[in-house]
Tab-separated table of C-alpha atoms in Angstrom:
chain	number	residue	atom	x	y	z
A	1	UNK	CA	0.000	0.000	0.000
A	2	UNK	CA	1.255	3.476	-0.796
A	3	UNK	CA	2.277	5.180	2.437
A	4	UNK	CA	-0.490	7.650	3.151
A	5	UNK	CA	1.305	9.608	5.832
A	6	UNK	CA	4.448	11.047	4.329
A	7	UNK	CA	7.898	10.021	5.428
A	8	UNK	CA	9.441	8.140	8.284
A	9	UNK	CA	7.414	8.049	11.463
A	10	UNK	CA	6.073	10.954	13.383
A	11	UNK	CA	7.508	9.483	16.571
A	12	UNK	CA	10.845	11.022	15.518
A	13	UNK	CA	9.655	14.625	15.242
A	14	UNK	CA	12.374	16.795	16.848
A	15	UNK	CA	9.924	18.836	18.951
A	16	UNK	CA	9.359	18.081	22.668
A	17	UNK	CA	5.835	16.707	23.044
A	18	UNK	CA	5.040	18.611	26.234
A	19	UNK	CA	6.263	21.857	24.729
A	20	UNK	CA	4.194	21.423	21.576
A	21	UNK	CA	0.962	20.533	23.406
A	22	UNK	CA	1.291	23.230	26.068
A	23	UNK	CA	2.297	25.859	23.536
A	24	UNK	CA	-0.648	25.011	21.307
A	25	UNK	CA	-3.190	25.264	24.139
A	26	UNK	CA	-1.683	28.513	25.448
A	27	UNK	CA	-1.656	30.040	21.945
A	28	UNK	CA	-5.353	29.318	21.419
A	29	UNK	CA	-6.347	30.619	24.845
A	30	UNK	CA	-4.271	33.794	24.560
A	31	UNK	CA	-5.714	34.467	21.116
A	32	UNK	CA	-9.212	34.482	22.619
A	33	UNK	CA	-8.138	36.951	25.314
A	34	UNK	CA	-6.513	39.251	22.767
A	35	UNK	CA	-9.550	39.103	20.470
A	36	UNK	CA	-11.853	39.864	23.387
A	37	UNK	CA	-9.952	43.099	23.989
A	38	UNK	CA	-9.054	44.209	20.469
A	39	UNK	CA	-11.825	42.753	18.264
A	40	UNK	CA	-15.048	44.266	19.567
A	41	UNK	CA	-17.020	44.675	16.339
A	42	UNK	CA	-17.435	42.407	13.290
A	43	UNK	CA	-14.905	43.113	10.547
A	44	UNK	CA	-15.905	40.620	7.862
A	45	UNK	CA	-18.667	41.315	5.343
A	46	UNK	CA	-18.643	37.967	3.572
A	47	UNK	CA	-20.072	37.929	0.057
A	48	UNK	CA	-20.588	41.705	0.053
A	49	UNK	CA	-16.837	42.387	0.274
A	50	UNK	CA	-13.937	42.277	-2.148
A	51	UNK	CA	-12.093	44.295	-4.757
A	52	UNK	CA	-13.355	43.630	-8.266
A	53	UNK	CA	-10.862	42.446	-10.877
A	54	UNK	CA	-10.212	44.620	-13.943
A	55	UNK	CA	-13.003	44.107	-16.502
A	56	UNK	CA	-10.662	42.593	-19.095
A	57	UNK	CA	-9.324	39.981	-16.660
A	58	UNK	CA	-12.741	39.235	-15.191
A	59	UNK	CA	-14.153	38.840	-18.699
A	60	UNK	CA	-11.410	36.389	-19.639
A	61	UNK	CA	-11.955	34.311	-16.491
A	62	UNK	CA	-15.697	34.190	-17.123
A	63	UNK	CA	-15.356	33.490	-20.837
A	64	UNK	CA	-16.961	30.327	-22.282
A	65	UNK	CA	-13.745	29.288	-24.046
A	66	UNK	CA	-11.772	29.188	-20.778
A	67	UNK	CA	-14.525	27.287	-19.006
A	68	UNK	CA	-14.653	24.713	-21.780
A	69	UNK	CA	-10.869	24.434	-21.842
A	70	UNK	CA	-10.884	23.610	-18.130
A	71	UNK	CA	-13.806	21.207	-18.525
A	72	UNK	CA	-12.147	19.324	-21.372
A	73	UNK	CA	-8.851	19.148	-19.473
A	74	UNK	CA	-10.627	17.588	-16.491
A	75	UNK	CA	-12.471	15.158	-18.751
A	76	UNK	CA	-9.265	14.204	-20.587
A	77	UNK	CA	-7.471	13.542	-17.281
A	78	UNK	CA	-10.437	11.434	-16.128
A	79	UNK	CA	-10.396	9.346	-19.322
A	80	UNK	CA	-6.602	8.929	-19.227
A	81	UNK	CA	-6.770	7.742	-15.617
A	82	UNK	CA	-9.575	5.410	-16.668
A	83	UNK	CA	-7.147	3.600	-18.960
A	84	UNK	CA	-4.938	2.777	-15.976
A	85	UNK	CA	-7.967	1.867	-13.869
A	86	UNK	CA	-9.544	-0.508	-16.381
A	87	UNK	CA	-6.564	-1.897	-18.291
A	88	UNK	CA	-3.551	-1.294	-16.049
A	89	UNK	CA	-1.623	-3.872	-14.048
A	90	UNK	CA	-2.811	-4.736	-10.544
A	91	UNK	CA	0.339	-3.586	-8.796
A	92	UNK	CA	1.610	-0.396	-7.184
A	93	UNK	CA	3.375	0.756	-10.333
A	94	UNK	CA	-0.116	1.457	-11.663
A	95	UNK	CA	-0.496	5.249	-11.333
A	96	UNK	CA	-4.245	5.068	-10.645
A	97	UNK	CA	-3.648	4.593	-6.914
A	98	UNK	CA	-1.578	7.747	-6.620
A	99	UNK	CA	-3.899	9.578	-8.990
A	100	UNK	CA	-6.947	8.962	-6.779
A	101	UNK	CA	-5.440	8.969	-3.293
A	102	UNK	CA	-2.896	11.755	-3.831
A	103	UNK	CA	-3.377	13.966	-6.885
A	104	UNK	CA	-7.169	14.151	-6.571
A	105	UNK	CA	-7.889	13.738	-2.860
A	106	UNK	CA	-4.894	15.621	-1.469
A	107	UNK	CA	-4.081	17.761	-4.494
A	108	UNK	CA	-7.502	19.377	-4.709
A	109	UNK	CA	-6.707	21.254	-1.469
A	110	UNK	CA	-3.759	23.355	-2.753
A	111	UNK	CA	-5.476	23.733	-6.133
A	112	UNK	CA	-8.587	25.133	-4.428
A	113	UNK	CA	-6.532	27.416	-2.186
A	114	UNK	CA	-4.618	28.849	-5.142
A	115	UNK	CA	-7.348	28.997	-7.804
A	116	UNK	CA	-10.582	29.149	-5.843
A	117	UNK	CA	-13.648	27.014	-6.697
A	118	UNK	CA	-12.166	25.695	-9.930
A	119	UNK	CA	-13.151	22.083	-9.206
A	120	UNK	CA	-16.774	22.872	-10.055
A	121	UNK	CA	-15.635	23.466	-13.644
A	122	UNK	CA	-12.905	20.808	-13.606
A	123	UNK	CA	-15.231	18.068	-12.323
A	124	UNK	CA	-15.358	15.460	-15.148
A	125	UNK	CA	-18.731	14.063	-14.067
A	126	UNK	CA	-20.285	17.531	-14.332
A	127	UNK	CA	-18.838	17.816	-17.825
A	128	UNK	CA	-20.192	14.411	-18.875
A	129	UNK	CA	-23.629	15.339	-17.577
A	130	UNK	CA	-23.500	18.710	-19.332
A	131	UNK	CA	-22.422	17.179	-22.659
A	132	UNK	CA	-25.190	14.580	-22.575
A	133	UNK	CA	-27.754	17.266	-21.737
A	134	UNK	CA	-26.506	19.422	-24.624
A	135	UNK	CA	-26.744	16.420	-26.944
A	136	UNK	CA	-30.315	15.720	-25.824
A	137	UNK	CA	-31.181	19.444	-25.774
A	138	UNK	CA	-32.170	19.195	-22.145
A	139	UNK	CA	-31.708	21.829	-19.432
A	140	UNK	CA	-28.979	20.400	-17.114
A	141	UNK	CA	-30.536	22.111	-14.100
A	142	UNK	CA	-33.756	20.141	-14.478
A	143	UNK	CA	-34.117	16.571	-13.271
A	144	UNK	CA	-36.957	14.110	-12.963
A	145	UNK	CA	-37.529	15.164	-9.348
A	146	UNK	CA	-37.150	18.323	-7.282
A	147	UNK	CA	-34.250	18.250	-4.799
A	148	UNK	CA	-35.456	19.330	-1.366
A	149	UNK	CA	-33.420	22.127	0.289
A	150	UNK	CA	-33.411	19.984	3.431
A	151	UNK	CA	-31.046	17.546	1.719
A	152	UNK	CA	-28.292	20.148	1.761
A	153	UNK	CA	-24.797	18.674	2.001
A	154	UNK	CA	-25.718	15.441	3.760
A	155	UNK	CA	-25.127	13.256	0.650
A	156	UNK	CA	-21.638	14.779	0.299
A	157	UNK	CA	-20.935	14.117	3.991
A	158	UNK	CA	-21.833	10.461	3.414
A	159	UNK	CA	-19.528	10.438	0.379
A	160	UNK	CA	-16.653	11.889	2.427
A	161	UNK	CA	-17.094	9.152	5.028
A	162	UNK	CA	-17.219	6.519	2.275
A	163	UNK	CA	-13.971	7.735	0.727
A	164	UNK	CA	-12.269	7.950	4.137
A	165	UNK	CA	-13.346	4.359	4.752
A	166	UNK	CA	-11.864	3.320	1.401
A	167	UNK	CA	-8.588	5.142	2.066
A	168	UNK	CA	-8.096	4.191	5.712
A	169	UNK	CA	-10.098	1.054	6.512
A	170	UNK	CA	-11.046	-1.016	3.479
A	171	UNK	CA	-9.076	-4.261	3.166
A	172	UNK	CA	-6.954	-4.573	0.006
A	173	UNK	CA	-7.613	-0.916	-0.817
A	174	UNK	CA	-4.497	-0.837	-2.994
A	175	UNK	CA	-5.869	-3.455	-5.375
A	176	UNK	CA	-7.601	-2.670	-8.624
A	177	UNK	CA	-10.767	-4.622	-7.843
A	178	UNK	CA	-11.479	-2.662	-4.647
A	179	UNK	CA	-10.727	0.704	-6.251
A	180	UNK	CA	-12.728	-0.151	-9.377
A	181	UNK	CA	-15.715	-1.149	-7.255
A	182	UNK	CA	-15.660	2.016	-5.166
A	183	UNK	CA	-15.229	4.329	-8.161
A	184	UNK	CA	-17.992	2.551	-10.074
A	185	UNK	CA	-20.365	3.073	-7.123
A	186	UNK	CA	-19.258	6.700	-6.865
A	187	UNK	CA	-19.920	7.407	-10.563
A	188	UNK	CA	-23.345	5.750	-10.428
A	189	UNK	CA	-24.206	7.568	-7.178
A	190	UNK	CA	-23.334	10.987	-8.595
A	191	UNK	CA	-24.554	10.642	-12.191
A	192	UNK	CA	-27.773	8.819	-11.355
A	193	UNK	CA	-28.540	11.523	-8.795
A	194	UNK	CA	-27.881	14.180	-11.446
A	195	UNK	CA	-30.412	12.502	-13.724
A	196	UNK	CA	-32.973	12.508	-10.904
A	197	UNK	CA	-32.352	15.989	-9.499
A	198	UNK	CA	-30.410	17.957	-12.139
A	199	UNK	CA	-26.930	19.425	-11.789
A	200	UNK	CA	-27.696	20.788	-8.289
A	201	UNK	CA	-26.988	17.249	-7.154
A	202	UNK	CA	-23.255	17.663	-7.792
A	203	UNK	CA	-22.908	20.448	-5.227
A	204	UNK	CA	-24.936	18.456	-2.698
A	205	UNK	CA	-23.594	14.949	-3.230
A	206	UNK	CA	-20.194	14.830	-4.957
A	207	UNK	CA	-17.703	14.480	-2.058
A	208	UNK	CA	-14.772	15.787	-4.088
A	209	UNK	CA	-16.660	18.877	-5.253
A	210	UNK	CA	-18.045	19.599	-1.785
A	211	UNK	CA	-14.580	19.252	-0.243
A	212	UNK	CA	-12.927	21.430	-2.890
A	213	UNK	CA	-15.638	24.096	-2.614
A	214	UNK	CA	-15.165	24.208	1.154
A	215	UNK	CA	-11.384	24.614	0.860
A	216	UNK	CA	-11.837	27.275	-1.845
A	217	UNK	CA	-13.500	29.452	0.789
A	218	UNK	CA	-9.993	29.987	2.193
A	219	UNK	CA	-8.673	31.253	-1.143
A	220	UNK	CA	-8.455	34.973	-1.990
A	221	UNK	CA	-10.867	34.547	-4.920
A	222	UNK	CA	-14.603	34.926	-4.680
A	223	UNK	CA	-17.723	36.271	-6.296
A	224	UNK	CA	-19.523	39.255	-4.835
A	225	UNK	CA	-23.300	39.458	-4.410
A	226	UNK	CA	-23.462	41.598	-7.576
A	227	UNK	CA	-21.772	38.793	-9.553
A	228	UNK	CA	-18.348	40.409	-9.879
A	229	UNK	CA	-15.207	38.274	-9.465
A	230	UNK	CA	-13.280	39.787	-6.562
A	231	UNK	CA	-10.165	39.447	-4.471
A	232	UNK	CA	-10.753	39.406	-0.730
A	233	UNK	CA	-9.048	38.366	2.486
A	234	UNK	CA	-9.232	34.568	2.928
A	235	UNK	CA	-11.064	34.750	6.281
A	236	UNK	CA	-13.486	37.267	4.816
A	237	UNK	CA	-14.049	34.869	1.952
A	238	UNK	CA	-14.646	32.135	4.520
A	239	UNK	CA	-17.257	34.342	6.168
A	240	UNK	CA	-19.297	34.125	2.944
A	241	UNK	CA	-19.911	30.404	3.521
A	242	UNK	CA	-23.668	30.001	3.723
A	243	UNK	CA	-25.046	27.678	6.433
A	244	UNK	CA	-26.836	24.708	4.876
A	245	UNK	CA	-28.256	21.443	6.175
A	246	UNK	CA	-25.408	18.935	6.336
A	247	UNK	CA	-22.617	21.519	6.507
A	248	UNK	CA	-21.777	20.539	10.075
A	249	UNK	CA	-21.865	16.874	9.088
A	250	UNK	CA	-19.497	17.574	6.207
A	251	UNK	CA	-16.865	19.347	8.312
A	252	UNK	CA	-17.249	16.696	11.035
A	253	UNK	CA	-16.620	13.938	8.487
A	254	UNK	CA	-13.513	15.730	7.190
A	255	UNK	CA	-12.058	16.571	10.593
A	256	UNK	CA	-12.997	13.279	12.227
A	257	UNK	CA	-11.612	11.125	9.419
A	258	UNK	CA	-8.314	13.024	9.376
A	259	UNK	CA	-8.036	12.632	13.167
A	260	UNK	CA	-8.719	8.902	12.819
A	261	UNK	CA	-5.994	8.804	10.161
A	262	UNK	CA	-3.424	9.793	12.777
A	263	UNK	CA	-4.949	7.637	15.528
A	264	UNK	CA	-4.979	4.513	13.346
A	265	UNK	CA	-1.173	4.747	13.075
A	266	UNK	CA	-0.627	4.911	16.836
A	267	UNK	CA	1.213	1.993	18.387
A	268	UNK	CA	-1.453	1.723	21.098
A	269	UNK	CA	-4.298	1.262	18.588
A	270	UNK	CA	-2.338	-1.101	16.329
A	271	UNK	CA	-1.295	-3.343	19.246
A	272	UNK	CA	-4.807	-3.470	20.711
A	273	UNK	CA	-6.580	-4.029	17.392
A	274	UNK	CA	-4.245	-6.836	16.331
A	275	UNK	CA	-4.629	-8.684	19.638
A	276	UNK	CA	-8.360	-8.093	20.118
A	277	UNK	CA	-9.505	-11.054	18.063
A	278	UNK	CA	-12.052	-8.918	16.211
A	279	UNK	CA	-12.091	-8.081	12.507
A	280	UNK	CA	-9.677	-5.274	11.671
A	281	UNK	CA	-12.160	-3.903	9.155
A	282	UNK	CA	-14.980	-3.863	11.718
A	283	UNK	CA	-12.817	-2.174	14.353
A	284	UNK	CA	-11.536	0.391	11.865
A	285	UNK	CA	-15.049	1.199	10.649
A	286	UNK	CA	-16.365	1.656	14.182
A	287	UNK	CA	-13.378	3.802	15.198
A	288	UNK	CA	-13.684	5.973	12.086
A	289	UNK	CA	-17.396	6.479	12.711
A	290	UNK	CA	-16.636	7.175	16.364
A	291	UNK	CA	-14.223	9.992	15.527
A	292	UNK	CA	-16.702	11.592	13.129
A	293	UNK	CA	-19.563	11.353	15.643
A	294	UNK	CA	-17.307	12.722	18.405
A	295	UNK	CA	-16.526	15.843	16.371
A	296	UNK	CA	-20.156	16.254	15.340
A	297	UNK	CA	-21.464	15.942	18.919
A	298	UNK	CA	-18.824	18.027	20.708
A	299	UNK	CA	-18.898	20.849	18.190
A	300	UNK	CA	-22.689	20.925	18.013
A	301	UNK	CA	-23.001	20.830	21.799
A	302	UNK	CA	-20.542	23.713	22.202
A	303	UNK	CA	-22.388	25.933	19.723
A	304	UNK	CA	-25.811	25.093	21.135
A	305	UNK	CA	-24.518	25.879	24.627
A	306	UNK	CA	-23.142	29.156	23.295
A	307	UNK	CA	-26.603	29.973	22.010
A	308	UNK	CA	-28.166	29.292	25.389
A	309	UNK	CA	-25.620	31.442	27.210
A	310	UNK	CA	-26.310	34.226	24.738
A	311	UNK	CA	-30.066	33.807	25.149
A	312	UNK	CA	-30.366	33.123	21.437
A	313	UNK	CA	-31.077	29.945	19.482
A	314	UNK	CA	-27.750	29.379	17.745
A	315	UNK	CA	-27.520	26.777	15.029
A	316	UNK	CA	-24.220	24.897	14.733
A	317	UNK	CA	-24.220	25.753	11.046
A	318	UNK	CA	-23.780	29.434	11.847
A	319	UNK	CA	-20.286	28.720	13.205
A	320	UNK	CA	-19.409	25.756	10.971
A	321	UNK	CA	-17.176	27.958	8.818
A	322	UNK	CA	-14.778	28.311	11.782
A	323	UNK	CA	-13.981	24.575	11.570
A	324	UNK	CA	-12.752	24.830	7.962
A	325	UNK	CA	-9.302	26.298	8.882
A	326	UNK	CA	-8.950	23.499	11.455
A	327	UNK	CA	-9.632	20.912	8.759
A	328	UNK	CA	-7.010	22.566	6.560
A	329	UNK	CA	-4.470	22.504	9.388
A	330	UNK	CA	-5.017	18.790	9.951
A	331	UNK	CA	-4.753	18.074	6.225
A	332	UNK	CA	-1.436	19.931	5.930
A	333	UNK	CA	-0.061	18.207	9.039
A	334	UNK	CA	-0.984	14.713	7.855
A	335	UNK	CA	-0.525	14.922	4.083
A	336	UNK	CA	2.140	17.541	3.342
A	337	UNK	CA	5.028	15.107	2.911
A	338	UNK	CA	2.762	12.631	1.149
A	339	UNK	CA	1.867	15.163	-1.534
A	340	UNK	CA	5.467	16.299	-2.025
A	341	UNK	CA	7.068	12.847	-2.209
A	342	UNK	CA	4.424	10.425	-3.444
A	343	UNK	CA	2.975	13.141	-5.664
A	344	UNK	CA	6.262	13.159	-7.575
A	345	UNK	CA	6.169	9.366	-7.881
A	346	UNK	CA	2.629	9.468	-9.234
A	347	UNK	CA	3.525	12.061	-11.882
A	348	UNK	CA	6.423	9.840	-12.955
A	349	UNK	CA	4.230	6.726	-13.152
A	350	UNK	CA	1.532	8.528	-15.136
A	351	UNK	CA	3.783	8.345	-18.204
A	352	UNK	CA	3.278	4.577	-18.188
A	353	UNK	CA	-0.390	3.895	-17.342
A	354	UNK	CA	-0.254	0.239	-18.442
A	355	UNK	CA	3.168	-0.539	-16.888
A	356	UNK	CA	4.527	-1.697	-20.240
A	357	UNK	CA	7.377	0.754	-20.757
A	358	UNK	CA	5.558	3.778	-22.180
A	359	UNK	CA	6.871	7.280	-21.529
A	360	UNK	CA	3.922	9.415	-22.649
A	361	UNK	CA	4.862	12.642	-20.840
A	362	UNK	CA	8.624	12.152	-20.769
A	363	UNK	CA	8.719	11.679	-16.986
A	364	UNK	CA	9.172	7.909	-16.933
A	365	UNK	CA	12.935	7.989	-16.368
A	366	UNK	CA	12.898	10.641	-13.645
A	367	UNK	CA	13.474	9.879	-9.985
A	368	UNK	CA	11.823	11.172	-6.822
A	369	UNK	CA	13.625	14.098	-5.219
A	370	UNK	CA	13.575	13.093	-1.555
A	371	UNK	CA	15.631	16.043	-0.325
A	372	UNK	CA	12.781	16.996	2.000
A	373	UNK	CA	13.678	14.024	4.211
A	374	UNK	CA	16.904	15.780	5.184
A	375	UNK	CA	14.985	18.445	7.117
A	376	UNK	CA	13.007	16.681	9.859
A	377	UNK	CA	12.930	19.836	12.006
A	378	UNK	CA	11.299	21.789	9.178
A	379	UNK	CA	8.746	19.012	8.663
A	380	UNK	CA	7.936	18.975	12.379
A	381	UNK	CA	7.529	22.746	12.422
A	382	UNK	CA	5.191	22.660	9.431
A	383	UNK	CA	3.074	19.876	10.902
A	384	UNK	CA	2.675	21.313	14.395
A	385	UNK	CA	2.428	24.869	13.057
A	386	UNK	CA	-0.339	23.868	10.629
A	387	UNK	CA	-2.474	22.400	13.419
A	388	UNK	CA	-1.991	25.413	15.701
A	389	UNK	CA	-2.438	27.987	12.916
A	390	UNK	CA	-5.630	26.284	11.730
A	391	UNK	CA	-7.114	26.498	15.203
A	392	UNK	CA	-6.043	30.121	15.638
A	393	UNK	CA	-7.772	31.069	12.401
A	394	UNK	CA	-10.806	29.110	13.555
A	395	UNK	CA	-10.917	31.120	16.791
A	396	UNK	CA	-10.725	34.372	14.823
A	397	UNK	CA	-13.557	33.327	12.492
A	398	UNK	CA	-15.752	32.188	15.368
A	399	UNK	CA	-15.107	35.393	17.324
A	400	UNK	CA	-16.020	37.642	14.396
A	401	UNK	CA	-19.250	35.701	13.833
A	402	UNK	CA	-20.099	35.823	17.553
A	403	UNK	CA	-19.724	39.597	17.859
A	404	UNK	CA	-21.833	39.966	14.712
A	405	UNK	CA	-24.653	37.836	16.124
A	406	UNK	CA	-24.707	38.594	19.841
A	407	UNK	CA	-24.342	41.521	22.216
A	408	UNK	CA	-20.720	41.996	23.247
A	409	UNK	CA	-20.877	40.591	26.791
A	410	UNK	CA	-22.994	37.633	25.768
A	411	UNK	CA	-20.814	37.021	22.720
A	412	UNK	CA	-17.684	36.616	24.860
A	413	UNK	CA	-19.418	34.308	27.341
A	414	UNK	CA	-20.984	32.318	24.529
A	415	UNK	CA	-17.620	31.588	22.944
A	416	UNK	CA	-16.209	29.856	26.023
A	417	UNK	CA	-17.708	26.413	25.242
A	418	UNK	CA	-16.470	26.615	21.660
A	419	UNK	CA	-13.039	27.761	22.855
A	420	UNK	CA	-12.812	24.773	25.200
A	421	UNK	CA	-13.655	22.421	22.328
A	422	UNK	CA	-11.105	24.100	20.029
A	423	UNK	CA	-8.361	23.815	22.674
A	424	UNK	CA	-9.221	20.127	23.051
A	425	UNK	CA	-9.051	19.664	19.271
A	426	UNK	CA	-5.682	21.444	19.175
A	427	UNK	CA	-4.142	19.355	21.927
A	428	UNK	CA	-5.613	16.193	20.435
A	429	UNK	CA	-4.310	17.060	16.975
A	430	UNK	CA	-0.777	17.631	18.239
A	431	UNK	CA	-0.902	14.416	20.300
A	432	UNK	CA	-1.922	12.459	17.203
A	433	UNK	CA	1.170	13.755	15.397
A	434	UNK	CA	3.305	12.152	18.107
A	435	UNK	CA	1.258	9.013	18.592
A	436	UNK	CA	2.716	6.945	15.747
């Protein structure tokens, strides 16, 4: 199986565990105190904010030819990967494993941060649906049934959990049969839903699109309420995230599955699971679900309690955007070295999709530059720093939303439960980095 956690073992990180955990908790707590004194009024305006791009640049970005170029690129990459999936060899030199687990799942995060919500256009299943609708002269927004607004993002949350199960729990997940089965179910799930409910189904149900759209809220690119493409501060862009049914479930699935990723590599869990006598798949599934439910319950309870303290019915979805930077921090901490090292290997292997000596892109004879492994202190700093920075940004986002919703005194008191939960997440995230 391709190593899904970067290099070496995190037990060798050259940072004292006690120092990292204590420093993380103190940083989060001090940030709340500083914000309470210096940040007394809301500063983010969400979708109403931003500096519009020059008309010529905005026109080019919104042009049909660019959109179709991106769509066709995504479709071509999908079809090329399909060759490796359907006709490639069932061994780890097949690039389809790295293509799915690394370039798509991990790579969509930096792509979304740099380019904004580009995955919506890049999504090959959207393009296939659009092309078929054009061929049949059918409006792609119309389906056989009306999609209820109550559905929200719950189908995507289920899809995130399903992919996390494939990546972290499923037996023989690095074999073609398992990957083919999962991807076939995914394609049917998404495209059949699009036939039933129209192209709105992609935003609600496609786990990759939902994940990429969420991460794109931390990019500097957005669209203002008047339709203009704008540049805005990332946290202000994040403030434009609209609460929807299932949003809390989606962020809980992302954060919980990434936390389980680290926990499943701990020596304590591995030793207990192997000696328990129970099925490894069953134990892994239950533990993965347990982490997701834990995040969902603790976060929801903290926000509901905040609403009670503030004498206002607060929905967890109103503060769900503050969890997105935490998810990003966990992703960077767990997958940074994976993307750098195994991402190179995947790009090399893509020149030979059938493992028969092809060199389509001229990368087949290149080697992986593993120079990053010579800087363990830098890796440790990035990993711990990503977790702490993600939580700090989460505290800032939650504080700005609280002072916008509640009276000042009640806003500060209402944030205490959420702060406690965020400190616990921070300490837990750092501990997981050292648990392997």
